[in-house]
Amino acid sequence: MPRIRAASVAEHRDQTMTRLLDAFEAALEEEGFAEITLAGVAERAGIARNTVYNYAKDKQALLVAAVRRAMLAVLADLDAQTDVAVSAEEQLLAVIDRLLADFSGGAPRLLVLQALQGSLLAGPGEAEVPRLDSRIEDIVRRGIETGEFRPSSDVALTVAMMAGAAEAAVRALSRGDRSLAHITREVKTVLLRAVRA
């Protein structure tokens, strides 16, 4: 039986999951998803290989958990901005700043792309991955209601097109031939033109 070095079993499980996800993200950045093994993740996390299965059935489940963790952090930032009553435009720009900064700061590219696309599905028994696109839809709808943004007959389609522009920005950033500041400025211009009144 492993020794628990936390105040409770729940805290121990949280700490272990954090170590696993940190190790998984490091492996994803260095090796790519196809090369990752649960044994390698366990070794990086400093835990027994069979312990991993108490937290995730396979590497796809770890990917879902990593994306979920990243999305919860972004959504917490959005919630904090809502609490201080910033404009819809400021909220939208903050989302772009956060995603591109996370990407350029070494966050695994796949996690950022999944966050933009909202396409990763949790398996049975796994926690749902929050979707950023639905939150952006909320921001756009609020902007329409307040008159900041132009009316739209299909907000979901508008947001899907905006996500395509943001994804193109991430891909441009990954090529490394343009600066973060330049790409961020350009994608913000494109997104604001898509929604401004």
Coordinates of C-alpha atoms in Angstrom, one line a residue:
M1 CA 0.0 0.0 0.0
P2 CA 1.5 3.4 -1.0
R3 CA 2.2 5.9 1.8
I4 CA -0.2 8.8 1.7
R5 CA 1.5 12.1 2.3
A6 CA -1.6 14.3 2.3
A7 CA -4.1 15.4 4.8
S8 CA -6.8 13.1 3.3
V9 CA -7.2 10.4 0.7
A10 CA -9.0 12.9 -1.5
E11 CA -6.2 15.3 -1.3
H12 CA -3.7 12.5 -2.0
R13 CA -5.7 11.5 -5.1
D14 CA -5.8 15.2 -6.3
Q15 CA -2.0 15.5 -5.8
T16 CA -1.4 12.2 -7.7
M17 CA -3.7 13.3 -10.6
T18 CA -1.9 16.6 -10.8
R19 CA 1.5 14.8 -11.0
L20 CA 0.1 12.5 -13.7
L21 CA -1.3 15.3 -15.8
D22 CA 1.9 17.4 -15.5
A23 CA 3.9 14.3 -16.6
F24 CA 1.4 13.6 -19.4
E25 CA 1.6 17.2 -20.7
A26 CA 5.4 17.1 -20.6
A27 CA 5.5 13.9 -22.5
L28 CA 3.0 15.2 -25.0
E29 CA 5.2 18.3 -25.6
E30 CA 8.4 16.3 -26.0
E31 CA 7.2 13.0 -27.6
G32 CA 3.9 13.6 -29.2
F33 CA 0.7 11.8 -28.5
A34 CA 1.4 8.7 -30.6
E35 CA 4.6 8.0 -28.7
I36 CA 3.3 8.3 -25.2
T37 CA 2.9 5.2 -23.0
L38 CA 1.3 5.0 -19.6
A39 CA 4.5 3.4 -18.3
G40 CA 6.4 6.5 -19.4
V41 CA 3.9 8.9 -17.9
A42 CA 4.1 6.9 -14.6
E43 CA 7.9 7.1 -14.6
R44 CA 7.8 10.8 -15.2
A45 CA 5.2 11.3 -12.4
G46 CA 7.3 9.2 -10.0
I47 CA 4.5 6.7 -9.4
A48 CA 4.1 2.9 -10.0
R49 CA 2.8 2.0 -13.4
N50 CA -0.2 0.1 -12.1
T51 CA -1.2 3.2 -10.1
V52 CA -2.0 5.1 -13.3
Y53 CA -4.9 2.8 -14.0
N54 CA -6.6 4.0 -10.8
Y55 CA -6.8 7.4 -12.5
A56 CA -7.1 6.8 -16.2
K57 CA -7.8 3.7 -18.3
D58 CA -5.6 4.8 -21.2
K59 CA -3.7 7.8 -22.6
Q60 CA -6.8 9.1 -24.3
A61 CA -8.4 9.4 -20.9
L62 CA -5.3 11.3 -19.7
L63 CA -5.7 13.6 -22.7
V64 CA -9.3 14.3 -21.9
A65 CA -8.3 15.0 -18.2
A66 CA -5.5 17.4 -19.4
V67 CA -7.8 19.3 -21.7
R68 CA -10.4 19.5 -19.0
R69 CA -7.9 20.9 -16.6
A70 CA -6.7 23.5 -19.1
M71 CA -10.2 24.5 -20.0
L72 CA -11.3 24.9 -16.4
A73 CA -8.4 27.3 -15.9
V74 CA -9.4 29.4 -18.9
L75 CA -13.0 29.3 -17.8
A76 CA -12.1 30.5 -14.3
D77 CA -10.3 33.4 -15.9
L78 CA -13.4 34.2 -17.9
D79 CA -15.6 34.0 -14.8
A80 CA -13.2 36.4 -13.0
Q81 CA -13.6 38.9 -15.8
T82 CA -17.4 38.6 -15.7
D83 CA -17.3 39.3 -12.0
V84 CA -15.6 42.7 -12.6
A85 CA -18.1 43.5 -15.4
V86 CA -15.8 43.9 -18.3
S87 CA -17.2 44.4 -21.8
A88 CA -17.9 41.5 -24.1
E89 CA -15.2 42.8 -26.4
E90 CA -12.7 42.8 -23.5
Q91 CA -13.7 39.3 -22.6
L92 CA -13.3 38.0 -26.1
L93 CA -9.9 39.6 -26.5
A94 CA -8.8 38.1 -23.1
V95 CA -9.7 34.6 -24.4
I96 CA -7.5 35.1 -27.4
D97 CA -4.7 36.5 -25.2
R98 CA -4.9 33.5 -22.9
L99 CA -5.0 30.8 -25.5
L100 CA -2.1 32.2 -27.5
A101 CA 0.0 32.9 -24.4
D102 CA -0.6 29.4 -23.2
F103 CA 0.4 28.1 -26.6
S104 CA 3.5 30.2 -26.8
G105 CA 4.4 29.4 -23.2
G106 CA 4.9 25.8 -23.9
A107 CA 1.5 24.4 -23.2
P108 CA 0.9 21.4 -25.5
R109 CA -0.3 22.5 -28.9
L110 CA -2.9 19.7 -29.0
L111 CA -4.5 21.0 -25.8
V112 CA -4.9 24.5 -27.2
L113 CA -6.3 23.1 -30.5
Q114 CA -8.7 20.9 -28.7
A115 CA -9.8 23.9 -26.6
L116 CA -10.5 25.9 -29.8
Q117 CA -12.3 23.1 -31.6
G118 CA -14.3 21.8 -28.6
S119 CA -14.1 18.4 -30.2
L120 CA -12.7 16.1 -27.5
L121 CA -15.3 13.9 -26.0
A122 CA -15.0 12.3 -22.6
G123 CA -15.6 8.6 -22.3
P124 CA -18.2 6.9 -20.1
G125 CA -17.5 7.7 -16.4
E126 CA -15.1 10.5 -17.2
A127 CA -15.7 14.1 -16.3
E128 CA -17.1 16.2 -19.2
V129 CA -14.6 18.6 -20.9
P130 CA -16.0 22.1 -20.7
R131 CA -16.4 23.7 -24.2
L132 CA -14.9 27.0 -24.9
D133 CA -17.0 27.6 -27.9
S134 CA -20.2 27.7 -25.9
R135 CA -18.7 30.2 -23.6
I136 CA -17.6 32.3 -26.6
E137 CA -21.1 32.1 -27.9
D138 CA -22.3 33.5 -24.5
I139 CA -19.8 36.4 -24.9
V140 CA -21.0 37.1 -28.4
R141 CA -24.7 36.9 -27.4
R142 CA -24.0 39.3 -24.5
G143 CA -22.2 41.7 -26.9
I144 CA -25.2 41.6 -29.3
E145 CA -27.6 42.3 -26.4
T146 CA -25.6 45.3 -25.2
G147 CA -25.1 46.6 -28.7
E148 CA -21.3 46.1 -28.7
F149 CA -21.6 43.5 -31.5
R150 CA -23.7 43.4 -34.6
P151 CA -26.9 41.2 -34.6
S152 CA -26.4 37.7 -36.0
S153 CA -28.9 35.2 -37.3
D154 CA -26.6 32.3 -36.5
V155 CA -24.3 32.9 -33.5
A156 CA -23.0 29.3 -33.5
L157 CA -21.8 29.6 -37.1
T158 CA -20.2 33.0 -36.4
V159 CA -18.3 31.5 -33.4
A160 CA -17.3 28.4 -35.5
M161 CA -15.8 30.8 -38.1
M162 CA -14.1 32.8 -35.3
A163 CA -12.6 29.5 -33.9
G164 CA -11.2 28.8 -37.4
A165 CA -9.4 32.1 -37.4
A166 CA -8.0 31.5 -33.9
E167 CA -6.9 28.0 -34.9
A168 CA -5.1 29.6 -37.9
A169 CA -3.4 31.9 -35.5
V170 CA -2.2 29.0 -33.4
R171 CA -0.9 27.2 -36.5
A172 CA 0.9 30.4 -37.6
L173 CA 2.5 30.6 -34.1
S174 CA 3.6 27.0 -34.3
R175 CA 5.5 27.7 -37.5
G176 CA 7.6 30.3 -35.7
D177 CA 8.0 32.7 -38.6
R178 CA 5.9 35.5 -36.9
S179 CA 6.0 37.0 -33.4
L180 CA 3.3 36.3 -30.8
A181 CA 2.5 40.0 -30.7
H182 CA 2.0 40.2 -34.5
I183 CA -0.2 37.1 -34.7
T184 CA -2.2 38.2 -31.6
R185 CA -2.8 41.6 -33.1
E186 CA -3.9 40.2 -36.5
V187 CA -6.3 37.6 -35.1
K188 CA -7.9 40.1 -32.8
T189 CA -8.5 42.4 -35.8
V190 CA -10.1 39.6 -37.7
L191 CA -12.3 38.5 -34.8
L192 CA -13.4 42.0 -33.9
R193 CA -14.4 42.6 -37.5
A194 CA -16.5 39.5 -37.4
V195 CA -18.6 40.8 -34.6
R196 CA -18.4 44.5 -34.2
A197 CA -21.6 46.5 -34.8

